[in-house]
mmCIF file of C-alpha atoms in Angstrom:
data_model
loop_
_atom_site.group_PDB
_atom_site.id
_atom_site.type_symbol
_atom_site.label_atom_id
_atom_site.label_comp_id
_atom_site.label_asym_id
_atom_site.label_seq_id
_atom_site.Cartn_x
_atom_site.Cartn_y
_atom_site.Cartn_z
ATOM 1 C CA UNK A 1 0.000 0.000 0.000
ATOM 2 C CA UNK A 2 1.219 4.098 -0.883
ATOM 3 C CA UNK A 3 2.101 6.027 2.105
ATOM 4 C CA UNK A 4 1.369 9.223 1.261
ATOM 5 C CA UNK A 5 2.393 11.184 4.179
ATOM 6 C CA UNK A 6 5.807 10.943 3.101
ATOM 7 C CA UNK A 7 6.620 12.405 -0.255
ATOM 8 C CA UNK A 8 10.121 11.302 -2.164
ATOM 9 C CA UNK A 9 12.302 12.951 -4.514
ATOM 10 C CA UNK A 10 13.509 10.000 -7.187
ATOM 11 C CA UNK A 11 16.996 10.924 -8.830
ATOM 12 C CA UNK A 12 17.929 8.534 -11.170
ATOM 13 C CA UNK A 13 21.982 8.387 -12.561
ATOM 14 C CA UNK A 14 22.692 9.336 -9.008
ATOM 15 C CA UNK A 15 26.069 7.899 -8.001
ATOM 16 C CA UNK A 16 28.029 10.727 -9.373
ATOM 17 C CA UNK A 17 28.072 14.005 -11.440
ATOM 18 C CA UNK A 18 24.708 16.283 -11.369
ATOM 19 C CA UNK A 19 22.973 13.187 -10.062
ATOM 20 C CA UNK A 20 24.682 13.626 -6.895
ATOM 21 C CA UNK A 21 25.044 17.288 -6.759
ATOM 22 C CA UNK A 22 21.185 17.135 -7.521
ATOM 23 C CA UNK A 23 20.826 14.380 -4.630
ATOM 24 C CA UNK A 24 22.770 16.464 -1.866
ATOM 25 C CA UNK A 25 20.559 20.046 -3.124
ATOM 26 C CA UNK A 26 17.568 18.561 -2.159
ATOM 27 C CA UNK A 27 19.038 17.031 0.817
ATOM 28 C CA UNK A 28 19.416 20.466 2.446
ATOM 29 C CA UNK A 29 15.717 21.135 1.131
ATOM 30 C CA UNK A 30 14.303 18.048 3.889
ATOM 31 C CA UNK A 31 13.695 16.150 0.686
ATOM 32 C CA UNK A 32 13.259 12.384 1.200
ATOM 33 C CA UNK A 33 15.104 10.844 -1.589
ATOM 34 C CA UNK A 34 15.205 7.503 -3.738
ATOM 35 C CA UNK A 35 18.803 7.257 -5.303
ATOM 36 C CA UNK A 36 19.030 4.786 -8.786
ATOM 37 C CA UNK A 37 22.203 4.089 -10.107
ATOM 38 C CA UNK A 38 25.012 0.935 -10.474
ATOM 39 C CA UNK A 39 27.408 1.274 -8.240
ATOM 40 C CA UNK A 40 26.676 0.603 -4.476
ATOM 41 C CA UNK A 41 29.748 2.397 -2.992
ATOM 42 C CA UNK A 42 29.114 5.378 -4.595
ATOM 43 C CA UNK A 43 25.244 5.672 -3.484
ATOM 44 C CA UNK A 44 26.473 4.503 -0.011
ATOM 45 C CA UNK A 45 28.930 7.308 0.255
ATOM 46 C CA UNK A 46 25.954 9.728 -1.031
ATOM 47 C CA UNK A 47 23.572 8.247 1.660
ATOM 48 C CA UNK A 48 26.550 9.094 4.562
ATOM 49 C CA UNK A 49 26.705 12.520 2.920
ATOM 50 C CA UNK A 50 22.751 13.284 3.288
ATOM 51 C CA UNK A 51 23.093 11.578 6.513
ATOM 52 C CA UNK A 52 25.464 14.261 7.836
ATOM 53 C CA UNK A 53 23.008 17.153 6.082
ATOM 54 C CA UNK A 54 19.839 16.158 8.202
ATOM 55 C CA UNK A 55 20.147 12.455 9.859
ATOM 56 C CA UNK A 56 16.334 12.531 10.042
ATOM 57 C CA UNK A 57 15.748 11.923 5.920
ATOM 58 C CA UNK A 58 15.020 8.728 4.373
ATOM 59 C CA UNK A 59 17.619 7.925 1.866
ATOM 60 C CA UNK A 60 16.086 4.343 -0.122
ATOM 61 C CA UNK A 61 18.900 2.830 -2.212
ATOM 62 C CA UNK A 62 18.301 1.234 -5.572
ATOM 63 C CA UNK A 63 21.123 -0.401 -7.935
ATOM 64 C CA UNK A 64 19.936 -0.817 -11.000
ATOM 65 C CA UNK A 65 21.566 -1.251 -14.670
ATOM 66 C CA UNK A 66 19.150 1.508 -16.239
ATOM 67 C CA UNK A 67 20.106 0.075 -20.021
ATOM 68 C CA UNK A 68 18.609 -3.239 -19.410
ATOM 69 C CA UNK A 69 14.337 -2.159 -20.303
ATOM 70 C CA UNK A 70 13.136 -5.205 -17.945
ATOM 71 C CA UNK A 71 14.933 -3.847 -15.064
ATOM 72 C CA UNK A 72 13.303 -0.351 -15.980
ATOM 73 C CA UNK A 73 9.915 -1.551 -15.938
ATOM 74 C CA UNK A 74 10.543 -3.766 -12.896
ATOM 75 C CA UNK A 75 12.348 -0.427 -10.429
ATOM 76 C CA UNK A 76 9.284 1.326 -10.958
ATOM 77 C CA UNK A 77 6.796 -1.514 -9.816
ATOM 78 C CA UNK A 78 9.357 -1.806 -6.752
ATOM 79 C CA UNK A 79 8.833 1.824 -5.942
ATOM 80 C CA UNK A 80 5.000 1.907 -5.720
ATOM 81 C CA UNK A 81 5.022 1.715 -2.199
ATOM 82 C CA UNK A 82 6.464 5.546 -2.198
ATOM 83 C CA UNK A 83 4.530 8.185 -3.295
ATOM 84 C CA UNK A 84 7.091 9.977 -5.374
ATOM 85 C CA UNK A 85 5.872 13.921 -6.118
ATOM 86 C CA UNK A 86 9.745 14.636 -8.249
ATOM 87 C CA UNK A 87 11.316 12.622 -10.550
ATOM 88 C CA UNK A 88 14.171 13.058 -12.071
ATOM 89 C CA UNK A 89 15.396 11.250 -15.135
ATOM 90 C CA UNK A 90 19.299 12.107 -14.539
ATOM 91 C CA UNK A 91 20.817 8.606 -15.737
ATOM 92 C CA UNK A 92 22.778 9.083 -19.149
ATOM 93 C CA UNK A 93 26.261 9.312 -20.737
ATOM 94 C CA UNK A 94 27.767 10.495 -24.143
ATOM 95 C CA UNK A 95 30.328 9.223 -27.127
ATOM 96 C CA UNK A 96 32.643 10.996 -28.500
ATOM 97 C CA UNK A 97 33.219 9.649 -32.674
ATOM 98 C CA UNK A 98 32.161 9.689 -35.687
ATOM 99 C CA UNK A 99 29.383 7.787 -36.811
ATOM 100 C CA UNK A 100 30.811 5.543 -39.213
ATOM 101 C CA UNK A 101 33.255 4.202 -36.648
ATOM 102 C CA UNK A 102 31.489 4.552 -33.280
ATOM 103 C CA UNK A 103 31.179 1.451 -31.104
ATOM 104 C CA UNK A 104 28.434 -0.233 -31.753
ATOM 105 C CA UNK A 105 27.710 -1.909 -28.281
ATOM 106 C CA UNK A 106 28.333 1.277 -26.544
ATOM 107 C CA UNK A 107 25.374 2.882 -29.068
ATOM 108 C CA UNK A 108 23.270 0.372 -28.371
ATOM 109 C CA UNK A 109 23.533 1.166 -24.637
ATOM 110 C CA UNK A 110 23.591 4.697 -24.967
ATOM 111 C CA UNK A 111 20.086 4.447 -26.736
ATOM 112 C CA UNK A 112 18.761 2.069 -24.076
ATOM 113 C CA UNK A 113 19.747 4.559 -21.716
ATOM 114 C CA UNK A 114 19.501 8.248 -22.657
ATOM 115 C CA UNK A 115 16.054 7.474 -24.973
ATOM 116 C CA UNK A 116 14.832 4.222 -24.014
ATOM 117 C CA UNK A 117 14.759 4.447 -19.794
ATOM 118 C CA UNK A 118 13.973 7.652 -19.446
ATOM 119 C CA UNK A 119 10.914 7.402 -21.964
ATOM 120 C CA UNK A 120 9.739 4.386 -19.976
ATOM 121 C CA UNK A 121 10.017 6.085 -16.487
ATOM 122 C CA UNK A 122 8.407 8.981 -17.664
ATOM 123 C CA UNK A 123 4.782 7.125 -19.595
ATOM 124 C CA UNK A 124 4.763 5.451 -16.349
ATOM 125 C CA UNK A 125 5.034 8.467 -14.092
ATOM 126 C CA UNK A 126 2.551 10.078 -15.918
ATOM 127 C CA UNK A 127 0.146 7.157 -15.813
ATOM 128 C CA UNK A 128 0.428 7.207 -11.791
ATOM 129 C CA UNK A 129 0.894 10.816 -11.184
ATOM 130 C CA UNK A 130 -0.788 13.280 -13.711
ATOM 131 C CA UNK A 131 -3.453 14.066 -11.507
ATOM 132 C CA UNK A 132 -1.292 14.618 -8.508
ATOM 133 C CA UNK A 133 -1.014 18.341 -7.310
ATOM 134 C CA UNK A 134 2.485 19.711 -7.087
ATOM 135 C CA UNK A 135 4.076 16.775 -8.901
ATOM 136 C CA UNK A 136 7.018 17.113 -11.130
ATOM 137 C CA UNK A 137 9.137 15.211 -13.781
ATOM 138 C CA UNK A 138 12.596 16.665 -15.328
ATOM 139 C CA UNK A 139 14.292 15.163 -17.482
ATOM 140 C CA UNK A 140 18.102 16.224 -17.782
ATOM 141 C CA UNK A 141 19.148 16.659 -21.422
ATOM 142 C CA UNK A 142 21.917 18.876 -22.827
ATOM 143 C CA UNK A 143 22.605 22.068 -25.005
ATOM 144 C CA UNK A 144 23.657 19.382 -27.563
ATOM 145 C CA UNK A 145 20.153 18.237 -27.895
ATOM 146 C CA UNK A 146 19.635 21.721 -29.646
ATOM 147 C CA UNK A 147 22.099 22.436 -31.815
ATOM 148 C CA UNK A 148 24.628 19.660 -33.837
ATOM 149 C CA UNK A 149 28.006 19.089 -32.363
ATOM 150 C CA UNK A 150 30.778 17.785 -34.647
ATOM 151 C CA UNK A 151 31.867 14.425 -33.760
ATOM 152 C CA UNK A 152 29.036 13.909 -31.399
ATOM 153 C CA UNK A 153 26.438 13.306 -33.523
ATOM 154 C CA UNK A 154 24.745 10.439 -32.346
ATOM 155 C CA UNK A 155 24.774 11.859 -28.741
ATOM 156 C CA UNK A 156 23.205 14.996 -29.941
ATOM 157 C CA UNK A 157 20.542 13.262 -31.938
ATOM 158 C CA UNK A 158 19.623 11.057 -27.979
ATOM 159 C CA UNK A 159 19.284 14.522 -26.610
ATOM 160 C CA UNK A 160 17.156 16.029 -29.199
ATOM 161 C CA UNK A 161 14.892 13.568 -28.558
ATOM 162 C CA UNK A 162 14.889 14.122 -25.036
ATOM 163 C CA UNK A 163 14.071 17.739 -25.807
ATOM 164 C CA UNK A 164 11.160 16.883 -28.024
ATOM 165 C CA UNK A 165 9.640 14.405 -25.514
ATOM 166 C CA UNK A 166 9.642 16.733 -22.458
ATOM 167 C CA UNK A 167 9.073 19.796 -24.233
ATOM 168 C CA UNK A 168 5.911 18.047 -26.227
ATOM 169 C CA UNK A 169 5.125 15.874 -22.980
ATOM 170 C CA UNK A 170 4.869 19.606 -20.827
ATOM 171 C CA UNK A 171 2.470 20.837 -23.967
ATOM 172 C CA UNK A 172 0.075 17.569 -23.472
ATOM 173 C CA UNK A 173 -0.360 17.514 -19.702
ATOM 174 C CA UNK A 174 -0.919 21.540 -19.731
ATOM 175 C CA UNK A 175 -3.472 20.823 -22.555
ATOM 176 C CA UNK A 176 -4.682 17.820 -20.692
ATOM 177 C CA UNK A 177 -5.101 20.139 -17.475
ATOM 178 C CA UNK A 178 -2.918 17.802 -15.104
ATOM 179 C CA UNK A 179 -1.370 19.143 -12.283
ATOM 180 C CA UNK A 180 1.751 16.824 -13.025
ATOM 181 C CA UNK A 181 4.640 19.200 -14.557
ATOM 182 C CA UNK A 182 7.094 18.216 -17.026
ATOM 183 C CA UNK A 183 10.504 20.208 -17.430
ATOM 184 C CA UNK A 184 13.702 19.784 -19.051
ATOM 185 C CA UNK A 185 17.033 21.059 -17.956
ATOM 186 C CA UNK A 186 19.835 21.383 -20.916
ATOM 187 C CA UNK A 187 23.458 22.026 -19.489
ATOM 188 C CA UNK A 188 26.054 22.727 -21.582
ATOM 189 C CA UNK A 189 29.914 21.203 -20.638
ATOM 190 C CA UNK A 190 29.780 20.328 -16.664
ATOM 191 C CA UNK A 191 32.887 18.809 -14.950
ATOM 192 C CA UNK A 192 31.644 15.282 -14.087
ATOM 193 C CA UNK A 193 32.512 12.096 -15.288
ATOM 194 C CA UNK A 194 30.864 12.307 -18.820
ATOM 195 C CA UNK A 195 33.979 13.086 -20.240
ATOM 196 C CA UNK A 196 35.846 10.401 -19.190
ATOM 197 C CA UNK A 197 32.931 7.956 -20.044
ATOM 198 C CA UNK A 198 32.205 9.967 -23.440
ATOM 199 C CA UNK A 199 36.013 9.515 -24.595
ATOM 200 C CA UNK A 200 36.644 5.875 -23.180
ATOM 201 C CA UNK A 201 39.506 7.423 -21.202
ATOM 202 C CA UNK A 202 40.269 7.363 -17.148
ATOM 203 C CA UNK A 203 41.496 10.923 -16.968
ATOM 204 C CA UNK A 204 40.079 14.221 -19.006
ATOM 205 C CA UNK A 205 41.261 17.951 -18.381
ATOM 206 C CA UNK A 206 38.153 19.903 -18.550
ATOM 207 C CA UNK A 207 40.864 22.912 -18.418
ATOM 208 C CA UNK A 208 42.468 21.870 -21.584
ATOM 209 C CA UNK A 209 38.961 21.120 -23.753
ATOM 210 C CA UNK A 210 36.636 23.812 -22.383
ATOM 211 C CA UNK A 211 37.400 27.455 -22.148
ATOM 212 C CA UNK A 212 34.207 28.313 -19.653
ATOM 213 C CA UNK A 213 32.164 25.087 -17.747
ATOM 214 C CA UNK A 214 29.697 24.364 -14.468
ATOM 215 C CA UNK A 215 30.454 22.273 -11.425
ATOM 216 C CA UNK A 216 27.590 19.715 -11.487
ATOM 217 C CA UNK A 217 27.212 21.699 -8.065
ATOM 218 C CA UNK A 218 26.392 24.816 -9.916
ATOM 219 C CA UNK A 219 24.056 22.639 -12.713
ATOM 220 C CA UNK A 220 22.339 21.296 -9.336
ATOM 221 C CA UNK A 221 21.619 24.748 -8.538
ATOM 222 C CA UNK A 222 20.052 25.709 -11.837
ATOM 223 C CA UNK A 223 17.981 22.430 -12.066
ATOM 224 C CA UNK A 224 16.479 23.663 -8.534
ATOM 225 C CA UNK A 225 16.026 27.160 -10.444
ATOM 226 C CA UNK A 226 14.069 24.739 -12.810
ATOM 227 C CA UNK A 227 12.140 23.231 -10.315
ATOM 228 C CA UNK A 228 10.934 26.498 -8.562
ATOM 229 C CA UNK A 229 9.893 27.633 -11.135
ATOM 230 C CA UNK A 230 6.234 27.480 -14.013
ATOM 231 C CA UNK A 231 8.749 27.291 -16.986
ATOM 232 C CA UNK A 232 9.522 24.225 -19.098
ATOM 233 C CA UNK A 233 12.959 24.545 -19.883
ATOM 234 C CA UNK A 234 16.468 25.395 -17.715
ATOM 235 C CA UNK A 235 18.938 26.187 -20.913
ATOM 236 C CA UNK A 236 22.488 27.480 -20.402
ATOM 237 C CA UNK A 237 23.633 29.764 -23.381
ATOM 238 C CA UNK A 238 26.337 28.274 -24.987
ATOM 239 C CA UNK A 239 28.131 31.410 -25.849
ATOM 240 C CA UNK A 240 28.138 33.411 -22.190
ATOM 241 C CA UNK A 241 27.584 29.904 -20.374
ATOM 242 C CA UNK A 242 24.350 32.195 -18.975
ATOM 243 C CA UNK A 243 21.434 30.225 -17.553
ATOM 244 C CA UNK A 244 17.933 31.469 -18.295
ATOM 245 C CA UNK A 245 14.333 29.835 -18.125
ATOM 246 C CA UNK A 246 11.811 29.311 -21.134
ATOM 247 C CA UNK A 247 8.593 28.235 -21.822
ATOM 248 C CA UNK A 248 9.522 26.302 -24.895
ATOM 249 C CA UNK A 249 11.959 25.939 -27.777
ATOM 250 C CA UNK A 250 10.830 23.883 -30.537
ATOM 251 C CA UNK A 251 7.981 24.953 -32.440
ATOM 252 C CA UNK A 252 4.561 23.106 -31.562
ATOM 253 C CA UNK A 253 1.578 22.299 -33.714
ATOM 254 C CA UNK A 254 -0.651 21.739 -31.146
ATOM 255 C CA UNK A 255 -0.260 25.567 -30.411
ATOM 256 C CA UNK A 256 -3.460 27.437 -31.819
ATOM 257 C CA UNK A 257 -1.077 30.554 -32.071
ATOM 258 C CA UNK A 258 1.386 28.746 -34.066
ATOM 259 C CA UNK A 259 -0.876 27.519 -36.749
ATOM 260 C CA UNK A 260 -2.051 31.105 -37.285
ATOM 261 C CA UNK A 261 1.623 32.403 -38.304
ATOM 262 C CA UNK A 262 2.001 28.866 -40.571
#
């Protein structure tokens, strides 16, 4: 049975990066939170951390390989006891290459992941929460899911669609009248560990490739900007590195106003 006294924060990709950041931020709001990820040590480390922030939260631990679509659909049915009023679909990583010699398994995974997992979790958030009051869903996506960058094609094309999804998914549920929110937050470089994981190396100088970057502490703070807010969309400007809030990007159909200028 759903307690719904006690409300959760869900923070998928958790075990480093903005996941963490993200995890710790809402920490020092009294958030209860439900940290996803693979690697144990990592979220047990996070779970001290909150610990030390307010020993009174809940932190629930879940290890989960994201990629894998059964073990999508099978978190979510483990997490109905909780009533969940944020979720945030953090869990994701990059490539570096061009797409006639990319890696092939790590595609494959990438798609499960940045597309695949996060469109799952999301239908079946929806399904349970659209008629929740003060529920949210944000999906983390990236300046590159705007705009094309050179020899990160495929990437870019996973975060376009994440774009699309959240931007059209926000248009639906306003148009539907639910109180359940959908946002999307699109950073631009942040020092985590996607570069490593995006160039199949151990070490990368964020120094050396990026004149201007955030801390994931600093995208952590935005996302909350996000989440305070009635706007769809946390973008940083790719030119100033400026953060600003929008109602939406991509053109929409749906939109009686946009059919008139068509």
């Amino acid at each position: 049975m759903q307690q719904t006294d006690k409300k959760y924060t869900v923070i998928t990709g958790a075990s480093s990066g903005i996941g963490y950041a993200t995890a710790l931020a809402f920490a020092k709001r009294n958030q209860h939170l439900i940290v996803i990820a693979r690697r144990q040590e990592q979220l047990d480390q996070l779970k001290q951390k909150i610990a030390a922030i307010n020993p009174q939260l809940e932190v629930v631990i879940k290890v989960c390989d994201l990629s894998k679509p059964a073990n999508v659909h099978a978190l979510f049915q483990q997490l109905d006891q909780y009533f969940i009023e944020t979720w945030i679909n953090n869990a994701g990583f990059g490539n570096y290459g061009s797409v006639g010699d990319q890696d092939l398994n790590k595609i494959e995974t990438m798609l499960h992941l940045n597309i695949e997992a996060l469109t799952i979790f999301s239908s079946l958030y929806v399904r349970k929460y659209q008629n929740q009051p003060g529920t949210q869903i944000i999906n983390i996506s990236s300046r590159g899911g705007y705009t094309i960058v050179p020899n990160a094609v495929t990437y870019c094309a996973t975060k376009f669609y994440v774009n699309a999804f959240t931007e059209g998914l926000a248009h639906e549920l306003k148009q539907s009248q639910a109180q359940l929110t959908a946002k999307v937050l699109a950073p631009a470089a942040t020092q985590t560990e996607f570069g490593q994981k995006a160039n199949n190396t151990t070490e990368y100088d964020y120094d050396k490739s990026f004149a201007k970057y955030h801390t994931a502490e600093q995208m952590a703070e935005f996302l909350l900007a996000l989440y305070d807010s009635d706007k769809t969309i946390g973008e940083i400007n790719t030119k100033d590195f400026s953060f600003s809030l929008k109602d939406s990007i991509f053109p929409y159909s749906g939109d009686p106003k946009q059919n008139q200028k068509s």
